[in-house]
Structure formats: structure tokens, C-alpha cells
PDB file of C-alpha atoms and ligand atoms in Angstrom:
ATOM      1  CA  MET A  26      25.570  11.491  -2.024  1.00 59.00           C
ATOM      2  CA  LYS A  27      27.581  13.656   0.330  1.00 69.00           C
ATOM      3  CA  PHE A  28      26.105  14.773   3.624  1.00 84.00           C
ATOM      4  CA  ASP A  29      27.661  18.215   3.767  1.00 80.00           C
ATOM      5  CA  GLY A  30      26.969  20.117   6.931  1.00 88.00           C
ATOM      6  CA  LEU A  31      25.794  17.069   8.851  1.00 95.00           C
ATOM      7  CA  ASP A  32      27.634  16.072  12.036  1.00 95.00           C
ATOM      8  CA  LYS A  33      27.619  12.272  12.086  1.00 93.00           C
ATOM      9  CA  ASN A  34      28.261  12.305  15.823  1.00 94.00           C
ATOM     10  CA  ARG A  35      25.134  14.262  16.651  1.00 95.00           C
ATOM     11  CA  LEU A  36      22.479  12.467  14.672  1.00 97.00           C
ATOM     12  CA  PRO A  37      18.998  12.052  16.113  1.00 98.00           C
ATOM     13  CA  ARG A  38      18.696   8.460  17.240  1.00 98.00           C
ATOM     14  CA  HIS A  39      14.996   8.389  16.361  1.00 98.00           C
ATOM     15  CA  VAL A  40      13.332  10.467  13.635  1.00 98.00           C
ATOM     16  CA  ALA A  41       9.523  10.408  13.406  1.00 99.00           C
ATOM     17  CA  ILE A  42       7.671  11.812  10.400  1.00 99.00           C
ATOM     18  CA  ILE A  43       4.049  12.876   9.900  1.00 99.00           C
ATOM     19  CA  MET A  44       3.876  12.319   6.151  1.00 98.00           C
ATOM     20  CA  ASP A  45       1.243  14.834   5.089  1.00 98.00           C
ATOM     21  CA  GLY A  46       0.242  16.568   1.855  1.00 98.00           C
ATOM     22  CA  ASN A  47      -0.271  13.792  -0.695  1.00 98.00           C
ATOM     23  CA  GLY A  48      -3.784  14.999  -1.519  1.00 98.00           C
ATOM     24  CA  ARG A  49      -2.705  18.610  -1.995  1.00 98.00           C
ATOM     25  CA  TRP A  50       0.214  17.540  -4.137  1.00 98.00           C
ATOM     26  CA  ALA A  51      -2.191  15.714  -6.433  1.00 98.00           C
ATOM     27  CA  LYS A  52      -4.795  18.477  -6.473  1.00 98.00           C
ATOM     28  CA  LEU A  53      -2.200  21.046  -7.547  1.00 98.00           C
ATOM     29  CA  ARG A  54      -1.528  18.865 -10.577  1.00 98.00           C
ATOM     30  CA  GLY A  55      -5.118  18.001 -11.388  1.00 98.00           C
ATOM     31  CA  LYS A  56      -4.510  14.379 -10.424  1.00 98.00           C
ATOM     32  CA  SER A  57      -6.459  12.073  -8.123  1.00 98.00           C
ATOM     33  CA  ARG A  58      -5.578  11.927  -4.416  1.00 98.00           C
ATOM     34  CA  ILE A  59      -4.565   8.324  -4.978  1.00 98.00           C
ATOM     35  CA  GLU A  60      -1.904   9.452  -7.441  1.00 98.00           C
ATOM     36  CA  GLY A  61      -0.589  11.639  -4.636  1.00 98.00           C
ATOM     37  CA  HIS A  62      -0.361   8.639  -2.319  1.00 98.00           C
ATOM     38  CA  ARG A  63       1.493   6.733  -5.024  1.00 98.00           C
ATOM     39  CA  ARG A  64       4.078   9.488  -5.240  1.00 98.00           C
ATOM     40  CA  GLY A  65       4.198   9.570  -1.463  1.00 98.00           C
ATOM     41  CA  LYS A  66       5.221   5.935  -1.478  1.00 98.00           C
ATOM     42  CA  THR A  67       8.304   6.866  -3.491  1.00 98.00           C
ATOM     43  CA  SER A  68       9.206   9.450  -0.852  1.00 98.00           C
ATOM     44  CA  VAL A  69       8.945   6.706   1.772  1.00 98.00           C
ATOM     45  CA  ARG A  70      11.428   4.604  -0.154  1.00 98.00           C
ATOM     46  CA  VAL A  71      13.819   7.527  -0.604  1.00 98.00           C
ATOM     47  CA  ILE A  72      13.684   8.581   3.062  1.00 98.00           C
ATOM     48  CA  VAL A  73      14.142   5.045   4.407  1.00 98.00           C
ATOM     49  CA  GLU A  74      17.143   4.546   2.156  1.00 98.00           C
ATOM     50  CA  LEU A  75      18.701   7.872   3.040  1.00 98.00           C
ATOM     51  CA  SER A  76      18.131   7.282   6.758  1.00 98.00           C
ATOM     52  CA  ARG A  77      19.980   4.020   6.449  1.00 98.00           C
ATOM     53  CA  LYS A  78      22.892   5.628   4.601  1.00 97.00           C
ATOM     54  CA  ILE A  79      23.169   8.437   7.125  1.00 97.00           C
ATOM     55  CA  GLY A  80      22.983   6.042  10.057  1.00 97.00           C
ATOM     56  CA  ILE A  81      19.643   6.907  11.672  1.00 98.00           C
ATOM     57  CA  ARG A  82      18.842   4.012  14.017  1.00 98.00           C
ATOM     58  CA  PHE A  83      15.048   4.440  14.323  1.00 98.00           C
ATOM     59  CA  LEU A  84      12.627   5.934  11.806  1.00 99.00           C
ATOM     60  CA  SER A  85       8.892   6.179  12.530  1.00 99.00           C
ATOM     61  CA  LEU A  86       6.487   6.915   9.705  1.00 99.00           C
ATOM     62  CA  TYR A  87       2.900   7.980  10.401  1.00 98.00           C
ATOM     63  CA  ALA A  88       1.204   6.317   7.452  1.00 98.00           C
ATOM     64  CA  PHE A  89      -2.449   5.961   8.501  1.00 98.00           C
ATOM     65  CA  SER A  90      -4.261   7.320  11.538  1.00 98.00           C
ATOM     66  CA  THR A  91      -7.299   5.852  13.269  1.00 98.00           C
ATOM     67  CA  GLU A  92      -9.136   8.969  12.035  1.00 98.00           C
ATOM     68  CA  ASN A  93      -8.108   8.199   8.448  1.00 98.00           C
ATOM     69  CA  TRP A  94     -10.590   5.282   8.511  1.00 98.00           C
ATOM     70  CA  LEU A  95     -13.231   7.994   8.063  1.00 98.00           C
ATOM     71  CA  ARG A  96     -11.978   8.859   4.556  1.00 98.00           C
ATOM     72  CA  PRO A  97     -13.874   7.708   1.443  1.00 98.00           C
ATOM     73  CA  HIS A  98     -13.757   3.926   0.954  1.00 98.00           C
ATOM     74  CA  ASP A  99     -11.936   4.205  -2.372  1.00 98.00           C
ATOM     75  CA  GLU A 100      -9.129   6.167  -0.815  1.00 98.00           C
ATOM     76  CA  VAL A 101      -8.833   3.840   2.182  1.00 98.00           C
ATOM     77  CA  ASP A 102      -8.762   0.816  -0.147  1.00 98.00           C
ATOM     78  CA  ALA A 103      -6.099   2.406  -2.312  1.00 98.00           C
ATOM     79  CA  LEU A 104      -3.965   3.255   0.714  1.00 98.00           C
ATOM     80  CA  MET A 105      -4.229  -0.304   2.016  1.00 98.00           C
ATOM     81  CA  GLY A 106      -3.283  -1.631  -1.425  1.00 98.00           C
ATOM     82  CA  LEU A 107      -0.265   0.680  -1.635  1.00 98.00           C
ATOM     83  CA  LEU A 108       0.793  -0.383   1.819  1.00 98.00           C
ATOM     84  CA  GLN A 109       0.645  -4.032   0.938  1.00 98.00           C
ATOM     85  CA  HIS A 110       2.616  -3.468  -2.270  1.00 98.00           C
ATOM     86  CA  TYR A 111       5.195  -1.489  -0.375  1.00 98.00           C
ATOM     87  CA  LEU A 112       5.690  -4.264   2.166  1.00 98.00           C
ATOM     88  CA  ILE A 113       5.977  -6.961  -0.480  1.00 98.00           C
ATOM     89  CA  ALA A 114       8.314  -4.910  -2.659  1.00 97.00           C
ATOM     90  CA  GLU A 115      10.605  -3.779   0.147  1.00 98.00           C
ATOM     91  CA  GLN A 116      11.056  -6.979   2.120  1.00 98.00           C
ATOM     92  CA  ALA A 117      14.106  -8.125   0.145  1.00 98.00           C
ATOM     93  CA  LYS A 118      15.770  -4.742   0.606  1.00 97.00           C
ATOM     94  CA  MET A 119      15.040  -4.799   4.333  1.00 98.00           C
ATOM     95  CA  MET A 120      16.776  -8.171   4.567  1.00 98.00           C
ATOM     96  CA  ARG A 121      19.709  -7.039   2.458  1.00 98.00           C
ATOM     97  CA  TYR A 122      20.339  -3.914   4.502  1.00 98.00           C
ATOM     98  CA  GLY A 123      19.533  -5.197   7.959  1.00 98.00           C
ATOM     99  CA  ILE A 124      16.331  -3.214   8.423  1.00 98.00           C
ATOM    100  CA  ARG A 125      13.861  -4.390  11.044  1.00 98.00           C
ATOM    101  CA  LEU A 126      10.204  -3.516  10.588  1.00 98.00           C
ATOM    102  CA  LEU A 127       7.867  -2.777  13.483  1.00 98.00           C
ATOM    103  CA  ALA A 128       4.300  -1.493  13.506  1.00 98.00           C
ATOM    104  CA  VAL A 129       2.366   0.537  16.035  1.00 98.00           C
ATOM    105  CA  GLY A 130      -1.399   0.951  16.073  1.00 98.00           C
ATOM    106  CA  ASP A 131      -4.518  -1.165  16.215  1.00 98.00           C
ATOM    107  CA  ARG A 132      -3.704  -3.950  13.766  1.00 97.00           C
ATOM    108  CA  SER A 133      -7.035  -5.645  14.314  1.00 97.00           C
ATOM    109  CA  ARG A 134      -8.692  -3.023  12.092  1.00 97.00           C
ATOM    110  CA  LEU A 135      -6.424  -3.656   9.095  1.00 98.00           C
ATOM    111  CA  PRO A 136      -7.726  -5.840   6.251  1.00 98.00           C
ATOM    112  CA  GLN A 137      -6.720  -9.479   6.778  1.00 98.00           C
ATOM    113  CA  SER A 138      -4.388  -9.631   3.793  1.00 98.00           C
ATOM    114  CA  VAL A 139      -2.527  -6.465   4.802  1.00 98.00           C
ATOM    115  CA  ARG A 140      -2.259  -7.675   8.348  1.00 98.00           C
ATOM    116  CA  ARG A 141      -0.899 -11.006   7.259  1.00 98.00           C
ATOM    117  CA  THR A 142       1.737  -9.411   5.018  1.00 98.00           C
ATOM    118  CA  LEU A 143       2.661  -6.941   7.744  1.00 98.00           C
ATOM    119  CA  GLU A 144       3.106  -9.673  10.327  1.00 98.00           C
ATOM    120  CA  GLN A 145       5.096 -11.803   7.935  1.00 98.00           C
ATOM    121  CA  VAL A 146       7.545  -8.960   7.194  1.00 98.00           C
ATOM    122  CA  ILE A 147       7.844  -8.090  10.893  1.00 98.00           C
ATOM    123  CA  GLU A 148       8.645 -11.724  11.639  1.00 98.00           C
ATOM    124  CA  ALA A 149      11.130 -12.069   8.758  1.00 98.00           C
ATOM    125  CA  THR A 150      13.034  -8.919   9.740  1.00 98.00           C
ATOM    126  CA  ARG A 151      12.971  -9.300  13.506  1.00 98.00           C
ATOM    127  CA  ASN A 152      16.665 -10.042  13.907  1.00 98.00           C
ATOM    128  CA  ASN A 153      17.849  -7.253  11.630  1.00 98.00           C
ATOM    129  CA  GLY A 154      19.856  -4.831  13.706  1.00 97.00           C
ATOM    130  CA  ARG A 155      21.114  -1.995  11.591  1.00 97.00           C
ATOM    131  CA  MET A 156      18.024   0.160  11.573  1.00 98.00           C
ATOM    132  CA  THR A 157      14.405  -0.046  12.711  1.00 98.00           C
ATOM    133  CA  VAL A 158      11.511   1.326  10.678  1.00 98.00           C
ATOM    134  CA  VAL A 159       8.302   1.762  12.671  1.00 98.00           C
ATOM    135  CA  LEU A 160       5.126   2.072  10.614  1.00 98.00           C
ATOM    136  CA  ALA A 161       2.242   3.773  12.413  1.00 98.00           C
ATOM    137  CA  LEU A 162      -0.832   2.129  10.905  1.00 98.00           C
ATOM    138  CA  SER A 163      -4.349   2.523  12.150  1.00 98.00           C
ATOM    139  CA  TYR A 164      -2.555   4.443  14.848  1.00 98.00           C
ATOM    140  CA  SER A 165      -3.436   7.290  17.134  1.00 98.00           C
ATOM    141  CA  GLY A 166      -1.656   8.438  20.248  1.00 98.00           C
ATOM    142  CA  ARG A 167      -4.834   8.479  22.316  1.00 98.00           C
ATOM    143  CA  ASP A 168      -5.842   5.019  21.154  1.00 98.00           C
ATOM    144  CA  GLU A 169      -2.434   3.707  22.162  1.00 98.00           C
ATOM    145  CA  ILE A 170      -2.757   5.335  25.589  1.00 98.00           C
ATOM    146  CA  VAL A 171      -6.231   3.827  26.064  1.00 98.00           C
ATOM    147  CA  ARG A 172      -4.937   0.360  25.194  1.00 98.00           C
ATOM    148  CA  MET A 173      -1.980   0.850  27.549  1.00 98.00           C
ATOM    149  CA  ALA A 174      -4.310   1.931  30.387  1.00 98.00           C
ATOM    150  CA  ARG A 175      -6.448  -1.171  29.873  1.00 98.00           C
ATOM    151  CA  GLN A 176      -3.431  -3.450  30.140  1.00 97.00           C
ATOM    152  CA  ILE A 177      -2.216  -1.807  33.317  1.00 97.00           C
ATOM    153  CA  ALA A 178      -5.698  -1.845  34.863  1.00 98.00           C
ATOM    154  CA  ARG A 179      -6.064  -5.527  33.995  1.00 98.00           C
ATOM    155  CA  ALA A 180      -2.741  -6.342  35.661  1.00 97.00           C
ATOM    156  CA  ALA A 181      -3.782  -4.417  38.781  1.00 98.00           C
ATOM    157  CA  ARG A 182      -7.158  -6.166  38.949  1.00 98.00           C
ATOM    158  CA  GLU A 183      -5.451  -9.536  38.729  1.00 98.00           C
ATOM    159  CA  ASN A 184      -3.035  -8.541  41.490  1.00 97.00           C
ATOM    160  CA  ARG A 185      -0.060  -8.765  39.184  1.00 97.00           C
ATOM    161  CA  LEU A 186       0.692  -5.090  39.745  1.00 97.00           C
ATOM    162  CA  ASP A 187       0.719  -2.680  42.684  1.00 97.00           C
ATOM    163  CA  PRO A 188      -0.640   0.685  41.404  1.00 97.00           C
ATOM    164  CA  GLU A 189       1.914   2.509  43.560  1.00 97.00           C
ATOM    165  CA  THR A 190       4.703   1.062  41.441  1.00 97.00           C
ATOM    166  CA  ILE A 191       3.395   2.602  38.198  1.00 98.00           C
ATOM    167  CA  ASP A 192       5.939   5.055  36.843  1.00 97.00           C
ATOM    168  CA  GLU A 193       6.880   6.634  33.506  1.00 97.00           C
ATOM    169  CA  ARG A 194       9.165   3.773  32.643  1.00 96.00           C
ATOM    170  CA  MET A 195       6.398   1.225  33.139  1.00 97.00           C
ATOM    171  CA  ILE A 196       3.985   3.204  30.980  1.00 97.00           C
ATOM    172  CA  SER A 197       6.571   3.472  28.197  1.00 97.00           C
ATOM    173  CA  ALA A 198       7.074  -0.265  28.470  1.00 96.00           C
ATOM    174  CA  GLN A 199       3.351  -0.888  27.902  1.00 97.00           C
ATOM    175  CA  MET A 200       3.200   1.146  24.695  1.00 98.00           C
ATOM    176  CA  ASP A 201       3.086  -0.499  21.273  1.00 98.00           C
ATOM    177  CA  SER A 202       6.846  -0.434  20.655  1.00 97.00           C
ATOM    178  CA  PRO A 203       8.592  -0.438  24.029  1.00 96.00           C
ATOM    179  CA  GLU A 204      11.968  -1.200  22.453  1.00 96.00           C
ATOM    180  CA  VAL A 205      11.969   2.084  20.522  1.00 98.00           C
ATOM    181  CA  PRO A 206      13.370   5.196  22.257  1.00 97.00           C
ATOM    182  CA  ASP A 207      11.364   8.422  22.189  1.00 98.00           C
ATOM    183  CA  PRO A 208      11.762  10.470  18.977  1.00 98.00           C
ATOM    184  CA  ASP A 209      14.493  13.100  19.065  1.00 98.00           C
ATOM    185  CA  LEU A 210      13.125  14.823  15.988  1.00 98.00           C
ATOM    186  CA  LEU A 211       9.527  14.995  14.763  1.00 98.00           C
ATOM    187  CA  ILE A 212       9.086  16.224  11.191  1.00 99.00           C
ATOM    188  CA  ARG A 213       5.756  17.229   9.667  1.00 98.00           C
ATOM    189  CA  THR A 214       5.407  17.993   5.987  1.00 98.00           C
ATOM    190  CA  SER A 215       2.790  20.196   4.278  1.00 98.00           C
ATOM    191  CA  GLY A 216       2.927  22.964   6.835  1.00 98.00           C
ATOM    192  CA  GLU A 217       0.193  22.015   9.294  1.00 98.00           C
ATOM    193  CA  MET A 218       1.147  23.077  12.808  1.00 98.00           C
ATOM    194  CA  ARG A 219      -0.420  20.142  14.600  1.00 98.00           C
ATOM    195  CA  ILE A 220       0.286  16.661  15.866  1.00 98.00           C
ATOM    196  CA  SER A 221      -2.901  15.007  14.512  1.00 98.00           C
ATOM    197  CA  ASN A 222      -2.909  12.386  17.258  1.00 98.00           C
ATOM    198  CA  PHE A 223       0.537  10.988  16.468  1.00 98.00           C
ATOM    199  CA  TYR A 224       2.853   9.874  19.290  1.00 98.00           C
ATOM    200  CA  LEU A 225       1.518  11.868  22.253  1.00 98.00           C
ATOM    201  CA  TRP A 226       3.345  10.239  25.142  1.00 98.00           C
ATOM    202  CA  GLN A 227       6.581   9.822  23.197  1.00 98.00           C
ATOM    203  CA  ILE A 228       7.093  13.377  21.923  1.00 98.00           C
ATOM    204  CA  ALA A 229       7.328  15.039  25.345  1.00 97.00           C
ATOM    205  CA  TYR A 230      10.783  16.401  24.491  1.00 97.00           C
ATOM    206  CA  SER A 231      11.034  15.836  20.737  1.00 98.00           C
ATOM    207  CA  GLU A 232      12.328  18.677  18.605  1.00 98.00           C
ATOM    208  CA  LEU A 233       9.647  19.747  16.114  1.00 98.00           C
ATOM    209  CA  TYR A 234      10.345  20.584  12.489  1.00 98.00           C
ATOM    210  CA  VAL A 235       7.528  21.662  10.164  1.00 98.00           C
ATOM    211  CA  THR A 236       8.136  22.262   6.469  1.00 98.00           C
ATOM    212  CA  PRO A 237       5.619  23.542   3.900  1.00 98.00           C
ATOM    213  CA  THR A 238       6.953  20.977   1.421  1.00 98.00           C
ATOM    214  CA  LEU A 239       4.327  18.384   0.547  1.00 98.00           C
ATOM    215  CA  TRP A 240       5.234  14.781   1.333  1.00 98.00           C
ATOM    216  CA  PRO A 241       5.606  13.637  -2.316  1.00 98.00           C
ATOM    217  CA  ASP A 242       8.181  16.412  -2.763  1.00 98.00           C
ATOM    218  CA  PHE A 243      10.030  15.648   0.474  1.00 98.00           C
ATOM    219  CA  ARG A 244      13.274  14.090  -0.696  1.00 98.00           C
ATOM    220  CA  GLU A 245      17.030  14.096   0.055  1.00 96.00           C
ATOM    221  CA  GLN A 246      17.726  17.816   0.295  1.00 96.00           C
ATOM    222  CA  GLU A 247      14.674  18.500   2.418  1.00 97.00           C
ATOM    223  CA  TYR A 248      15.515  15.697   4.800  1.00 98.00           C
ATOM    224  CA  LEU A 249      19.136  16.804   5.179  1.00 97.00           C
ATOM    225  CA  GLN A 250      17.881  20.309   5.877  1.00 97.00           C
ATOM    226  CA  ALA A 251      15.702  19.002   8.717  1.00 98.00           C
ATOM    227  CA  LEU A 252      18.600  17.037  10.200  1.00 98.00           C
ATOM    228  CA  ILE A 253      20.969  20.005   9.982  1.00 97.00           C
ATOM    229  CA  ASP A 254      18.329  22.197  11.616  1.00 97.00           C
ATOM    230  CA  PHE A 255      17.980  19.633  14.411  1.00 98.00           C
ATOM    231  CA  GLN A 256      21.725  19.745  15.029  1.00 97.00           C
ATOM    232  CA  ARG A 257      21.547  23.485  15.622  1.00 95.00           C
ATOM    233  CA  ARG A 258      18.992  23.120  18.409  1.00 95.00           C
ATOM    234  CA  ARG A 259      19.839  23.352  22.077  1.00 92.00           C
ATOM    235  CA  ARG A 260      17.983  20.656  23.928  1.00 93.00           C
ATOM    236  CA  ARG A 261      17.704  21.835  27.490  1.00 92.00           C
ATOM    237  CA  PHE A 262      15.216  19.337  28.914  1.00 92.00           C
ATOM    238  CA  GLY A 263      14.077  21.910  31.438  1.00 91.00           C
ATOM    239  CA  ARG A 264      17.528  22.890  32.603  1.00 90.00           C
ATOM    240  CA  THR A 265      19.443  26.102  31.988  1.00 91.00           C
ATOM    241  CA  ASP A 266      21.851  26.767  29.142  1.00 87.00           C
ATOM    242  CA  GLU A 267      24.742  26.581  31.573  1.00 86.00           C
ATOM    243  CA  GLN A 268      23.710  23.101  32.614  1.00 85.00           C
ATOM    244  CA  LEU A 269      23.312  21.976  29.018  1.00 77.00           C
ATOM    245  CA  VAL A 270      23.520  18.261  28.448  1.00 62.00           C
ATOM    246  CA  ASP A 271      22.736  16.351  25.314  1.00 59.00           C
ATOM    247  CA  THR A 272      20.552  13.664  26.784  1.00 61.00           C
ATOM    248  CA  ALA A 273      17.168  13.581  28.392  1.00 63.00           C
ATOM    249  CA  PRO A 274      16.839  13.097  32.142  1.00 61.00           C
ATOM    250  CA  SER A 275      16.568   9.350  32.676  1.00 54.00           C
ATOM    251  CA  VAL A 276      12.988   9.654  33.868  1.00 46.00           C
ATOM    252  CA  LEU A 277      11.958  10.864  30.405  1.00 46.00           C
ATOM    253  CA  GLU A 278      13.692   8.176  28.443  1.00 46.00           C
ATOM    254  CA  ALA A 279      11.785   5.369  26.786  1.00 41.00           C
ATOM    255  CA  GLY A 280      11.413   2.268  28.870  1.00 39.00           C
ATOM    256  CA  GLY A 281      13.194   0.071  26.393  1.00 40.00           C
ATOM    257  CA  SER A 282      16.791  -0.087  25.348  1.00 39.00           C
ATOM    258  CA  GLU A 283      18.325   0.253  21.938  1.00 39.00           C
ATOM    259  CA  SER A 284      18.969  -2.949  20.102  1.00 35.00           C
TER     260      SER A 284
HETATM  261  C1  LIG B  17      -1.006  12.167   3.919  1.00 82.55           C
HETATM  262  O1  LIG B  17      -1.520  12.939   2.901  1.00 82.55           O
HETATM  263  C2  LIG B  17      -1.344  10.703   3.773  1.00 82.55           C
HETATM  264  C3  LIG B  17      -2.322  10.200   4.738  1.00 82.55           C
HETATM  265  C4  LIG B  17      -2.862  10.877   5.698  1.00 82.55           C
HETATM  266  C5  LIG B  17      -2.731   8.827   4.591  1.00 82.55           C
HETATM  267  P1  LIG B  17      -3.026  13.445   2.892  1.00 82.55           P
HETATM  268  O2  LIG B  17      -3.852  12.450   2.149  1.00 82.55           O
HETATM  269  O3  LIG B  17      -3.487  13.773   4.246  1.00 82.55           O
HETATM  270  O4  LIG B  17      -2.866  14.767   2.011  1.00 82.55           O
HETATM  271  P2  LIG B  17      -3.595  16.153   2.230  1.00 82.55           P
HETATM  272  O5  LIG B  17      -3.349  16.557   3.659  1.00 82.55           O
HETATM  273  O6  LIG B  17      -5.032  15.938   1.917  1.00 82.55           O
HETATM  274  O7  LIG B  17      -2.900  17.062   1.272  1.00 82.55           O
HETATM  275  C1  LIG B  18      -2.032  12.945   9.677  1.00 82.55           C
HETATM  276  O1  LIG B  18      -2.450  13.507   8.491  1.00 82.55           O
HETATM  277  C2  LIG B  18      -2.035  11.452   9.579  1.00 82.55           C
HETATM  278  C3  LIG B  18      -1.024  10.879   8.713  1.00 82.55           C
HETATM  279  C4  LIG B  18      -0.070  11.532   8.117  1.00 82.55           C
HETATM  280  C5  LIG B  18      -1.107   9.464   8.555  1.00 82.55           C
HETATM  281  P1  LIG B  18      -3.967  13.956   8.280  1.00 82.55           P
HETATM  282  O2  LIG B  18      -4.033  14.550   6.923  1.00 82.55           O
HETATM  283  O3  LIG B  18      -4.862  12.810   8.552  1.00 82.55           O
HETATM  284  O4  LIG B  18      -4.134  15.042   9.413  1.00 82.55           O
HETATM  285  P2  LIG B  18      -5.162  16.228   9.544  1.00 82.55           P
HETATM  286  O5  LIG B  18      -6.528  15.667   9.289  1.00 82.55           O
HETATM  287  O6  LIG B  18      -4.803  17.271   8.537  1.00 82.55           O
HETATM  288  O7  LIG B  18      -4.961  16.735  10.941  1.00 82.55           O
HETATM  289 MG1  LIG B  19      -3.479  15.491   5.334  1.00 82.55          MG
END
């Protein structure tokens, strides 16, 4: 596949996606919501593969929010099953192509078997350096911030930390994936103009891209369109056009460094 119109020198380093619209996709076709999630899994495969080919270094996928636990049991079970199948099926490809898997979110709420598979794939792929896929599972931005605050408060109580030394870098470093830089581009499918508790701290200066396309229909052309759109943006980071630079002020950068 050719990537016409895409400037390989100005790619977002980190793309984050709120994968929404599986249920609506299914409803439009008179199918069950679970069928929609199944089709959504294919989109995940396509987008991971294309990201790798294009040379995206970090890809975050919002797969299941803490609020999604409130959905009907059948749907939650099916999503967990699909997730486990995905991990098992994709591990070999991750090894072949140098893809490292990370997860953000409260893993303790995941079913044991899913958690075990997840941790096994994370461990197996930990030295892969070509690209990092971050799965947000049982994740919410506020939950992550609460867990971060607890860790910092604990360190202060135990005199391991002087509160006056807390800065943005330290907070970034206490988040679930400190080695991942903040997203440059945040995509949401299915047209909803909201963040739904995804990365809150991390998207301070992310470029937003919302498409009405439902996640199961979000494939190559749609993704390239989002990347091309991103490359047309002027990221000012608070400065004026005349001062334009292409990078965030250091204070806004993620605490970690790129691998
Ligand atoms: C996104 O699709 C998948 C998850 C949130 C797990 P939805 O299931 O939210 O689909 P809609 O929004 O109902 O169409
Ligand atoms: C956001 O989608 C969460 C994921 C994509 C995992 P939702 O479908 O849960 O979001 P709302 O409820 O429409 O805000
Ligand atoms: Mg939805």
C-alpha cells in the first residue's frame, strides 16, 4: 500500500484511539452488539499493522473503560473473551515484527485468565523495540490519576518524597505507562465529541480528530486521512504562529523517554 500524501518525517510519535461505535455498527445491520465487537477486533488488527508499516512508534487503543464494567454481563464476558483471543492470536506477530505490548488501567479487575494472558504477552514482548502498542483496559483517566495520587501521598508519608519537589515530570512518571510519551494525535470514531474518561493528563496538547465512521469501518483509508489531517495542523503549544516550533515545551513532555 502506498502512503500518498503522508510526510514520513512529520508522523505523530504517539497515536491514541478511542475505538467507538461497534454497537451502532451492529445495530445498523440487525446484528448483535457482540458481532460488532468481533468486527472491531479486525479493525484493531488492521490499524496495528498499518501503524507498524507507516512507522508510528506508539499506538494506544482504548479498548475497555472502567465505566464499561457497568454493561450487561454477556457483553462484558464477550469483550473479555475477544480480548483474550486477540492476545493469544497476535503474540506471534508481535514477536515477528518487534511490537511491544503494554497495558494501562486497573488490571486487578480483569478476569484471572485474561490477566494472566495479558501479563504473559507483556513479558514476552518487553524487549521488542520497533513499536509499542498500549492497550487501555479497565482504564479511566480519573482512576489513573487517583492511583497516581495515592502513590505520591504514600511516598510523602514515608518521607521518601518532599512535596515541594512534585512537578509535572514526576506526575507523568507515576502514571501507568511512564515510558510512553504523550499522544500527539487522539482519534475518536463514531462521531461523539467527548473524551469518555480516556487519557486526561496525557492529552493536554494532543491534536483531536473525530470521525463519524464507526470503529468496525475504520480501516486504511480512514486512518491515512486522520494522519494527513494531523500533518496539516499547526501545533503552537501556547506560542504565536511566528514562534512556531514543532515540539512541546519540555515541561509538557511525558516524564519518560522513547525506547
Ligand atoms: C466501542 O463500541 C467498544 C467499547 C466501548 C468496548 P461501543 O460498544 O461503545 O459501540 P456503541 O458506542 O454502542 O456504538
Ligand atoms: C469509550 O466508549 C470507551 C471505549 C472506547 C473503550 P463508550 O462507548 O464507553 O463511551 P460513551 O459511553 O459513549 O461516552
Ligand atoms: Mg460507545
